[in-house]
Amino acid sequence: MTNHNSFQLIQPPERFLVLGVPVDLLPNYTTWLTDQLIDKQSLHVVTLNAEMVIQSIKNPQLKSIIDETELVIPDGAGTVLYGKLFGQTIRRCPGIELAEALIRFCGSSSMDGDRQPSLFFYGGAPGIADKAAAKWMVRSPNLRILGVENGYLSTDDQLRLKTKLMEQQPSLILVGLGVPRQEIWIKQNRHLCPNSLWVGVGGSFDIWAGAKRRSPQWMGDFHMVWAYRDWE
């Protein structure tokens, strides 16, 4: 396990390697990230599961991005099981639950006006992120969602998106483009918002919008989420 400190972070976590791919070890990922959010730290968060580990072994670009990322959370049960084989306790933190906790934090913040953390949703099929944002606004009316864009933009629309991000500087940017596209896009564009928290959320917009259902809790408990995704 090694410490990493690419940016000036609050209490940088320790790392454990899963087949050479790093995962960060923290007792509470949400608390650590909300501290960073308040402090306006620049972070890229990767939600690591077994599928991404295999992809990163085959894809040097993805592997390099994960190595340089400030926080890699153990999203999948496979990383937890791998840790057990080597005597390392890893607390699983599903990426969608982490993202939901961060969104709730943004909506419940006691900060006033522009100091309240703001959000941006980018990804999914046309209309999906809009529905997800609308449902979140019902659940948490105090959210400051500065913008929503789908993941199928033209070149001109991509330029417009980047201009919007530079102008608005949202605190939390959720990117749902799938792996490895979302990780590559964040790596290439995070300089646009140098004090933001960037999180790859995969298909979370689909679930929040009601277009897909999340796997039952018992499947997660028995490490069978992969089977549900294949069935879906």
PDB file of C-alpha atoms in Angstrom:
ATOM      1  CA  MET A   1       0.000   0.000   0.000  1.00  0.00           C
ATOM      2  CA  THR A   2       1.257   3.443  -0.849  1.00  0.00           C
ATOM      3  CA  ASN A   3       0.131   6.982  -0.269  1.00  0.00           C
ATOM      4  CA  HIS A   4      -0.558   9.174  -3.258  1.00  0.00           C
ATOM      5  CA  ASN A   5      -0.734  12.930  -3.321  1.00  0.00           C
ATOM      6  CA  SER A   6      -1.155  14.305  -6.843  1.00  0.00           C
ATOM      7  CA  PHE A   7      -3.091  17.270  -5.410  1.00  0.00           C
ATOM      8  CA  GLN A   8      -3.099  18.966  -2.031  1.00  0.00           C
ATOM      9  CA  LEU A   9      -5.715  16.741  -0.400  1.00  0.00           C
ATOM     10  CA  ILE A  10      -7.161  16.447   3.078  1.00  0.00           C
ATOM     11  CA  GLN A  11      -5.850  13.218   4.631  1.00  0.00           C
ATOM     12  CA  PRO A  12      -4.906  11.349   1.424  1.00  0.00           C
ATOM     13  CA  PRO A  13      -6.091   7.724   1.661  1.00  0.00           C
ATOM     14  CA  GLU A  14      -3.911   4.650   1.484  1.00  0.00           C
ATOM     15  CA  ARG A  15      -3.988   2.452  -1.599  1.00  0.00           C
ATOM     16  CA  PHE A  16      -4.227  -1.297  -2.163  1.00  0.00           C
ATOM     17  CA  LEU A  17      -3.522  -2.928  -5.517  1.00  0.00           C
ATOM     18  CA  VAL A  18      -6.062  -5.238  -7.129  1.00  0.00           C
ATOM     19  CA  LEU A  19      -4.202  -7.060  -9.918  1.00  0.00           C
ATOM     20  CA  GLY A  20      -2.026  -3.975 -10.180  1.00  0.00           C
ATOM     21  CA  VAL A  21      -4.972  -1.563 -10.248  1.00  0.00           C
ATOM     22  CA  PRO A  22      -5.243   0.778  -7.235  1.00  0.00           C
ATOM     23  CA  VAL A  23      -8.191   1.084  -4.890  1.00  0.00           C
ATOM     24  CA  ASP A  24      -8.294   3.581  -2.033  1.00  0.00           C
ATOM     25  CA  LEU A  25      -8.980   2.572   1.559  1.00  0.00           C
ATOM     26  CA  LEU A  26     -11.199   4.814   3.686  1.00  0.00           C
ATOM     27  CA  PRO A  27     -13.632   4.168   6.538  1.00  0.00           C
ATOM     28  CA  ASN A  28     -16.147   6.596   5.027  1.00  0.00           C
ATOM     29  CA  TYR A  29     -15.815   7.702   1.404  1.00  0.00           C
ATOM     30  CA  THR A  30     -18.770  10.093   1.527  1.00  0.00           C
ATOM     31  CA  THR A  31     -17.474  12.059   4.511  1.00  0.00           C
ATOM     32  CA  TRP A  32     -14.011  12.316   2.988  1.00  0.00           C
ATOM     33  CA  LEU A  33     -15.442  13.590  -0.307  1.00  0.00           C
ATOM     34  CA  THR A  34     -17.820  16.124   1.242  1.00  0.00           C
ATOM     35  CA  ASP A  35     -14.838  17.572   3.101  1.00  0.00           C
ATOM     36  CA  GLN A  36     -13.054  17.922  -0.246  1.00  0.00           C
ATOM     37  CA  LEU A  37     -16.177  19.417  -1.824  1.00  0.00           C
ATOM     38  CA  ILE A  38     -16.443  22.092   0.856  1.00  0.00           C
ATOM     39  CA  ASP A  39     -12.737  22.839   0.489  1.00  0.00           C
ATOM     40  CA  LYS A  40     -13.140  23.092  -3.327  1.00  0.00           C
ATOM     41  CA  GLN A  41     -10.454  20.524  -4.028  1.00  0.00           C
ATOM     42  CA  SER A  42      -9.910  19.256  -7.572  1.00  0.00           C
ATOM     43  CA  LEU A  43     -10.702  15.543  -7.675  1.00  0.00           C
ATOM     44  CA  HIS A  44     -11.536  12.821 -10.144  1.00  0.00           C
ATOM     45  CA  VAL A  45     -13.387   9.879  -8.582  1.00  0.00           C
ATOM     46  CA  VAL A  46     -13.312   6.446 -10.235  1.00  0.00           C
ATOM     47  CA  THR A  47     -15.749   3.727  -9.142  1.00  0.00           C
ATOM     48  CA  LEU A  48     -13.809   0.500  -9.561  1.00  0.00           C
ATOM     49  CA  ASN A  49     -15.376  -2.910 -10.162  1.00  0.00           C
ATOM     50  CA  ALA A  50     -14.030  -6.182 -11.540  1.00  0.00           C
ATOM     51  CA  GLU A  51     -15.013  -5.324 -15.110  1.00  0.00           C
ATOM     52  CA  MET A  52     -13.048  -2.079 -14.950  1.00  0.00           C
ATOM     53  CA  VAL A  53     -10.028  -3.890 -13.515  1.00  0.00           C
ATOM     54  CA  ILE A  54     -10.029  -6.228 -16.525  1.00  0.00           C
ATOM     55  CA  GLN A  55     -10.533  -3.322 -18.933  1.00  0.00           C
ATOM     56  CA  SER A  56      -7.650  -1.385 -17.401  1.00  0.00           C
ATOM     57  CA  ILE A  57      -5.315  -4.373 -17.776  1.00  0.00           C
ATOM     58  CA  LYS A  58      -6.131  -4.417 -21.488  1.00  0.00           C
ATOM     59  CA  ASN A  59      -6.304  -0.639 -21.933  1.00  0.00           C
ATOM     60  CA  PRO A  60      -3.116   1.235 -20.937  1.00  0.00           C
ATOM     61  CA  GLN A  61      -4.838   4.621 -21.298  1.00  0.00           C
ATOM     62  CA  LEU A  62      -7.534   3.672 -18.795  1.00  0.00           C
ATOM     63  CA  LYS A  63      -4.949   2.153 -16.452  1.00  0.00           C
ATOM     64  CA  SER A  64      -2.905   5.365 -16.529  1.00  0.00           C
ATOM     65  CA  ILE A  65      -5.975   7.469 -15.726  1.00  0.00           C
ATOM     66  CA  ILE A  66      -6.915   5.260 -12.772  1.00  0.00           C
ATOM     67  CA  ASP A  67      -3.335   5.375 -11.459  1.00  0.00           C
ATOM     68  CA  GLU A  68      -3.409   9.192 -11.494  1.00  0.00           C
ATOM     69  CA  THR A  69      -6.930   9.587 -10.113  1.00  0.00           C
ATOM     70  CA  GLU A  70      -7.232  11.154  -6.660  1.00  0.00           C
ATOM     71  CA  LEU A  71      -9.825   8.665  -5.403  1.00  0.00           C
ATOM     72  CA  VAL A  72     -10.644   5.121  -6.558  1.00  0.00           C
ATOM     73  CA  ILE A  73     -13.542   3.637  -4.625  1.00  0.00           C
ATOM     74  CA  PRO A  74     -14.290  -0.115  -4.372  1.00  0.00           C
ATOM     75  CA  ASP A  75     -17.601  -0.193  -6.238  1.00  0.00           C
ATOM     76  CA  GLY A  76     -17.715  -3.917  -6.950  1.00  0.00           C
ATOM     77  CA  ALA A  77     -17.788  -6.937  -4.660  1.00  0.00           C
ATOM     78  CA  GLY A  78     -14.899  -8.455  -6.604  1.00  0.00           C
ATOM     79  CA  THR A  79     -12.457  -5.891  -5.210  1.00  0.00           C
ATOM     80  CA  VAL A  80     -13.652  -6.699  -1.678  1.00  0.00           C
ATOM     81  CA  LEU A  81     -13.201 -10.441  -2.218  1.00  0.00           C
ATOM     82  CA  TYR A  82      -9.739  -9.900  -3.713  1.00  0.00           C
ATOM     83  CA  GLY A  83      -8.732  -7.919  -0.643  1.00  0.00           C
ATOM     84  CA  LYS A  84      -9.876 -10.747   1.634  1.00  0.00           C
ATOM     85  CA  LEU A  85      -7.622 -13.180  -0.211  1.00  0.00           C
ATOM     86  CA  PHE A  86      -4.659 -11.038   0.813  1.00  0.00           C
ATOM     87  CA  GLY A  87      -5.824 -10.148   4.319  1.00  0.00           C
ATOM     88  CA  GLN A  88      -6.923  -6.641   3.418  1.00  0.00           C
ATOM     89  CA  THR A  89     -10.305  -5.393   4.600  1.00  0.00           C
ATOM     90  CA  ILE A  90     -11.994  -3.278   1.934  1.00  0.00           C
ATOM     91  CA  ARG A  91     -15.365  -1.659   2.566  1.00  0.00           C
ATOM     92  CA  ARG A  92     -17.488  -1.778  -0.567  1.00  0.00           C
ATOM     93  CA  CYS A  93     -18.953   1.562  -1.637  1.00  0.00           C
ATOM     94  CA  PRO A  94     -21.366   1.271  -4.606  1.00  0.00           C
ATOM     95  CA  GLY A  95     -20.790   4.214  -6.933  1.00  0.00           C
ATOM     96  CA  ILE A  96     -24.465   5.035  -7.325  1.00  0.00           C
ATOM     97  CA  GLU A  97     -24.907   5.227  -3.540  1.00  0.00           C
ATOM     98  CA  LEU A  98     -21.885   7.499  -3.234  1.00  0.00           C
ATOM     99  CA  ALA A  99     -23.227   9.788  -5.969  1.00  0.00           C
ATOM    100  CA  GLU A 100     -26.638   9.889  -4.285  1.00  0.00           C
ATOM    101  CA  ALA A 101     -25.053  10.804  -0.957  1.00  0.00           C
ATOM    102  CA  LEU A 102     -23.117  13.643  -2.598  1.00  0.00           C
ATOM    103  CA  ILE A 103     -26.249  14.935  -4.325  1.00  0.00           C
ATOM    104  CA  ARG A 104     -28.173  14.874  -1.047  1.00  0.00           C
ATOM    105  CA  PHE A 105     -25.321  16.739   0.620  1.00  0.00           C
ATOM    106  CA  CYS A 106     -25.472  19.442  -2.052  1.00  0.00           C
ATOM    107  CA  GLY A 107     -29.209  19.791  -1.531  1.00  0.00           C
ATOM    108  CA  SER A 108     -29.036  19.914   2.246  1.00  0.00           C
ATOM    109  CA  SER A 109     -26.055  22.233   2.585  1.00  0.00           C
ATOM    110  CA  SER A 110     -26.612  25.147   4.951  1.00  0.00           C
ATOM    111  CA  MET A 111     -24.392  27.410   2.864  1.00  0.00           C
ATOM    112  CA  ASP A 112     -26.081  30.468   1.350  1.00  0.00           C
ATOM    113  CA  GLY A 113     -26.370  31.531  -2.281  1.00  0.00           C
ATOM    114  CA  ASP A 114     -23.408  30.883  -4.531  1.00  0.00           C
ATOM    115  CA  ARG A 115     -21.538  29.192  -1.694  1.00  0.00           C
ATOM    116  CA  GLN A 116     -23.956  26.235  -1.757  1.00  0.00           C
ATOM    117  CA  PRO A 117     -22.454  23.345  -3.761  1.00  0.00           C
ATOM    118  CA  SER A 118     -23.859  23.171  -7.300  1.00  0.00           C
ATOM    119  CA  LEU A 119     -24.239  20.272  -9.735  1.00  0.00           C
ATOM    120  CA  PHE A 120     -24.023  19.420 -13.414  1.00  0.00           C
ATOM    121  CA  PHE A 121     -25.374  16.225 -15.050  1.00  0.00           C
ATOM    122  CA  TYR A 122     -23.720  15.044 -18.279  1.00  0.00           C
ATOM    123  CA  GLY A 123     -24.412  11.741 -20.000  1.00  0.00           C
ATOM    124  CA  GLY A 124     -27.010   9.167 -20.917  1.00  0.00           C
ATOM    125  CA  ALA A 125     -29.339   9.009 -23.875  1.00  0.00           C
ATOM    126  CA  PRO A 126     -31.229  12.182 -24.875  1.00  0.00           C
ATOM    127  CA  GLY A 127     -33.792  13.056 -22.210  1.00  0.00           C
ATOM    128  CA  ILE A 128     -32.481  10.648 -19.568  1.00  0.00           C
ATOM    129  CA  ALA A 129     -30.314  13.087 -17.607  1.00  0.00           C
ATOM    130  CA  ASP A 130     -33.150  15.655 -17.770  1.00  0.00           C
ATOM    131  CA  LYS A 131     -35.561  13.163 -16.197  1.00  0.00           C
ATOM    132  CA  ALA A 132     -32.986  12.212 -13.584  1.00  0.00           C
ATOM    133  CA  ALA A 133     -32.408  15.865 -12.684  1.00  0.00           C
ATOM    134  CA  ALA A 134     -36.170  16.536 -12.509  1.00  0.00           C
ATOM    135  CA  LYS A 135     -36.703  13.611 -10.136  1.00  0.00           C
ATOM    136  CA  TRP A 136     -33.853  14.780  -7.938  1.00  0.00           C
ATOM    137  CA  MET A 137     -35.357  18.259  -7.788  1.00  0.00           C
ATOM    138  CA  VAL A 138     -38.595  16.737  -6.487  1.00  0.00           C
ATOM    139  CA  ARG A 139     -36.686  14.804  -3.834  1.00  0.00           C
ATOM    140  CA  SER A 140     -34.411  17.706  -2.919  1.00  0.00           C
ATOM    141  CA  PRO A 141     -35.887  21.091  -4.000  1.00  0.00           C
ATOM    142  CA  ASN A 142     -32.893  23.068  -2.735  1.00  0.00           C
ATOM    143  CA  LEU A 143     -30.495  21.539  -5.258  1.00  0.00           C
ATOM    144  CA  ARG A 144     -28.619  23.941  -7.516  1.00  0.00           C
ATOM    145  CA  ILE A 145     -28.435  21.994 -10.785  1.00  0.00           C
ATOM    146  CA  LEU A 146     -26.687  24.386 -13.138  1.00  0.00           C
ATOM    147  CA  GLY A 147     -26.981  22.305 -16.279  1.00  0.00           C
ATOM    148  CA  VAL A 148     -27.938  19.003 -17.878  1.00  0.00           C
ATOM    149  CA  GLU A 149     -26.590  17.540 -21.127  1.00  0.00           C
ATOM    150  CA  ASN A 150     -27.019  14.164 -22.792  1.00  0.00           C
ATOM    151  CA  GLY A 151     -24.075  11.987 -23.785  1.00  0.00           C
ATOM    152  CA  TYR A 152     -24.622  12.141 -27.554  1.00  0.00           C
ATOM    153  CA  LEU A 153     -23.532  15.662 -28.424  1.00  0.00           C
ATOM    154  CA  SER A 154     -22.299  16.923 -31.768  1.00  0.00           C
ATOM    155  CA  THR A 155     -18.907  18.585 -32.033  1.00  0.00           C
ATOM    156  CA  ASP A 156     -20.530  22.015 -31.829  1.00  0.00           C
ATOM    157  CA  ASP A 157     -22.614  20.983 -28.839  1.00  0.00           C
ATOM    158  CA  GLN A 158     -19.486  19.647 -27.122  1.00  0.00           C
ATOM    159  CA  LEU A 159     -17.881  23.060 -27.502  1.00  0.00           C
ATOM    160  CA  ARG A 160     -21.017  24.671 -26.074  1.00  0.00           C
ATOM    161  CA  LEU A 161     -20.935  22.242 -23.128  1.00  0.00           C
ATOM    162  CA  LYS A 162     -17.315  23.043 -22.375  1.00  0.00           C
ATOM    163  CA  THR A 163     -17.987  26.780 -22.537  1.00  0.00           C
ATOM    164  CA  LYS A 164     -20.915  26.341 -20.154  1.00  0.00           C
ATOM    165  CA  LEU A 165     -18.766  24.409 -17.681  1.00  0.00           C
ATOM    166  CA  MET A 166     -16.057  27.066 -17.767  1.00  0.00           C
ATOM    167  CA  GLU A 167     -18.594  29.830 -17.157  1.00  0.00           C
ATOM    168  CA  GLN A 168     -20.635  28.105 -14.451  1.00  0.00           C
ATOM    169  CA  GLN A 169     -17.924  26.237 -12.512  1.00  0.00           C
ATOM    170  CA  PRO A 170     -20.240  23.665 -10.874  1.00  0.00           C
ATOM    171  CA  SER A 171     -19.011  22.112  -7.643  1.00  0.00           C
ATOM    172  CA  LEU A 172     -19.987  18.520  -8.502  1.00  0.00           C
ATOM    173  CA  ILE A 173     -19.938  17.208 -12.078  1.00  0.00           C
ATOM    174  CA  LEU A 174     -21.507  13.782 -12.646  1.00  0.00           C
ATOM    175  CA  VAL A 175     -20.495  12.142 -15.916  1.00  0.00           C
ATOM    176  CA  GLY A 176     -22.407   9.098 -17.153  1.00  0.00           C
ATOM    177  CA  LEU A 177     -20.782   8.001 -20.409  1.00  0.00           C
ATOM    178  CA  GLY A 178     -19.807   4.449 -19.485  1.00  0.00           C
ATOM    179  CA  VAL A 179     -16.322   3.004 -19.038  1.00  0.00           C
ATOM    180  CA  PRO A 180     -13.793   3.977 -20.330  1.00  0.00           C
ATOM    181  CA  ARG A 181     -15.362   6.894 -22.183  1.00  0.00           C
ATOM    182  CA  GLN A 182     -16.327   8.822 -19.041  1.00  0.00           C
ATOM    183  CA  GLU A 183     -12.882   8.414 -17.447  1.00  0.00           C
ATOM    184  CA  ILE A 184     -11.141   9.588 -20.610  1.00  0.00           C
ATOM    185  CA  TRP A 185     -13.507  12.547 -21.010  1.00  0.00           C
ATOM    186  CA  ILE A 186     -13.010  13.663 -17.416  1.00  0.00           C
ATOM    187  CA  LYS A 187      -9.230  13.376 -17.751  1.00  0.00           C
ATOM    188  CA  GLN A 188      -9.284  15.511 -20.897  1.00  0.00           C
ATOM    189  CA  ASN A 189     -11.651  18.183 -19.612  1.00  0.00           C
ATOM    190  CA  ARG A 190     -11.283  18.547 -15.838  1.00  0.00           C
ATOM    191  CA  HIS A 191      -9.022  21.553 -16.359  1.00  0.00           C
ATOM    192  CA  LEU A 192     -12.170  23.458 -17.359  1.00  0.00           C
ATOM    193  CA  CYS A 193     -13.330  23.427 -13.729  1.00  0.00           C
ATOM    194  CA  PRO A 194     -10.164  23.265 -11.606  1.00  0.00           C
ATOM    195  CA  ASN A 195     -11.972  23.358  -8.251  1.00  0.00           C
ATOM    196  CA  SER A 196     -14.635  20.761  -9.005  1.00  0.00           C
ATOM    197  CA  LEU A 197     -15.339  17.184  -7.986  1.00  0.00           C
ATOM    198  CA  TRP A 198     -15.731  14.975 -11.082  1.00  0.00           C
ATOM    199  CA  VAL A 199     -17.406  11.579 -10.687  1.00  0.00           C
ATOM    200  CA  GLY A 200     -17.971   8.908 -13.335  1.00  0.00           C
ATOM    201  CA  VAL A 201     -21.437   7.500 -12.633  1.00  0.00           C
ATOM    202  CA  GLY A 202     -21.932   4.988 -15.462  1.00  0.00           C
ATOM    203  CA  GLY A 203     -25.623   4.179 -15.906  1.00  0.00           C
ATOM    204  CA  SER A 204     -26.855   5.963 -12.783  1.00  0.00           C
ATOM    205  CA  PHE A 205     -28.859   8.508 -14.793  1.00  0.00           C
ATOM    206  CA  ASP A 206     -30.913   5.648 -16.282  1.00  0.00           C
ATOM    207  CA  ILE A 207     -31.775   4.378 -12.815  1.00  0.00           C
ATOM    208  CA  TRP A 208     -32.594   7.813 -11.392  1.00  0.00           C
ATOM    209  CA  ALA A 209     -34.744   8.569 -14.444  1.00  0.00           C
ATOM    210  CA  GLY A 210     -36.663   5.315 -13.996  1.00  0.00           C
ATOM    211  CA  ALA A 211     -35.529   3.918 -17.362  1.00  0.00           C
ATOM    212  CA  LYS A 212     -33.783   0.979 -15.673  1.00  0.00           C
ATOM    213  CA  ARG A 213     -33.944  -0.677 -12.292  1.00  0.00           C
ATOM    214  CA  ARG A 214     -31.087  -1.239  -9.927  1.00  0.00           C
ATOM    215  CA  SER A 215     -30.246  -4.823  -8.971  1.00  0.00           C
ATOM    216  CA  PRO A 216     -31.971  -6.086  -5.794  1.00  0.00           C
ATOM    217  CA  GLN A 217     -30.098  -5.679  -2.514  1.00  0.00           C
ATOM    218  CA  TRP A 218     -29.808  -9.442  -2.007  1.00  0.00           C
ATOM    219  CA  MET A 219     -27.907  -9.798  -5.298  1.00  0.00           C
ATOM    220  CA  GLY A 220     -25.396  -7.240  -4.080  1.00  0.00           C
ATOM    221  CA  ASP A 221     -25.079  -9.091  -0.786  1.00  0.00           C
ATOM    222  CA  PHE A 222     -24.279 -12.324  -2.670  1.00  0.00           C
ATOM    223  CA  HIS A 223     -21.965 -10.606  -5.201  1.00  0.00           C
ATOM    224  CA  MET A 224     -24.322 -11.296  -8.132  1.00  0.00           C
ATOM    225  CA  VAL A 225     -24.847  -7.793  -9.553  1.00  0.00           C
ATOM    226  CA  TRP A 226     -23.062  -8.872 -12.740  1.00  0.00           C
ATOM    227  CA  ALA A 227     -25.760 -11.499 -13.364  1.00  0.00           C
ATOM    228  CA  TYR A 228     -28.519  -8.889 -13.047  1.00  0.00           C
ATOM    229  CA  ARG A 229     -26.746  -6.546 -15.487  1.00  0.00           C
ATOM    230  CA  ASP A 230     -26.406  -9.370 -18.030  1.00  0.00           C
ATOM    231  CA  TRP A 231     -30.105 -10.175 -17.630  1.00  0.00           C
ATOM    232  CA  GLU A 232     -31.080  -6.518 -18.074  1.00  0.00           C
TER     233      GLU A 232
END
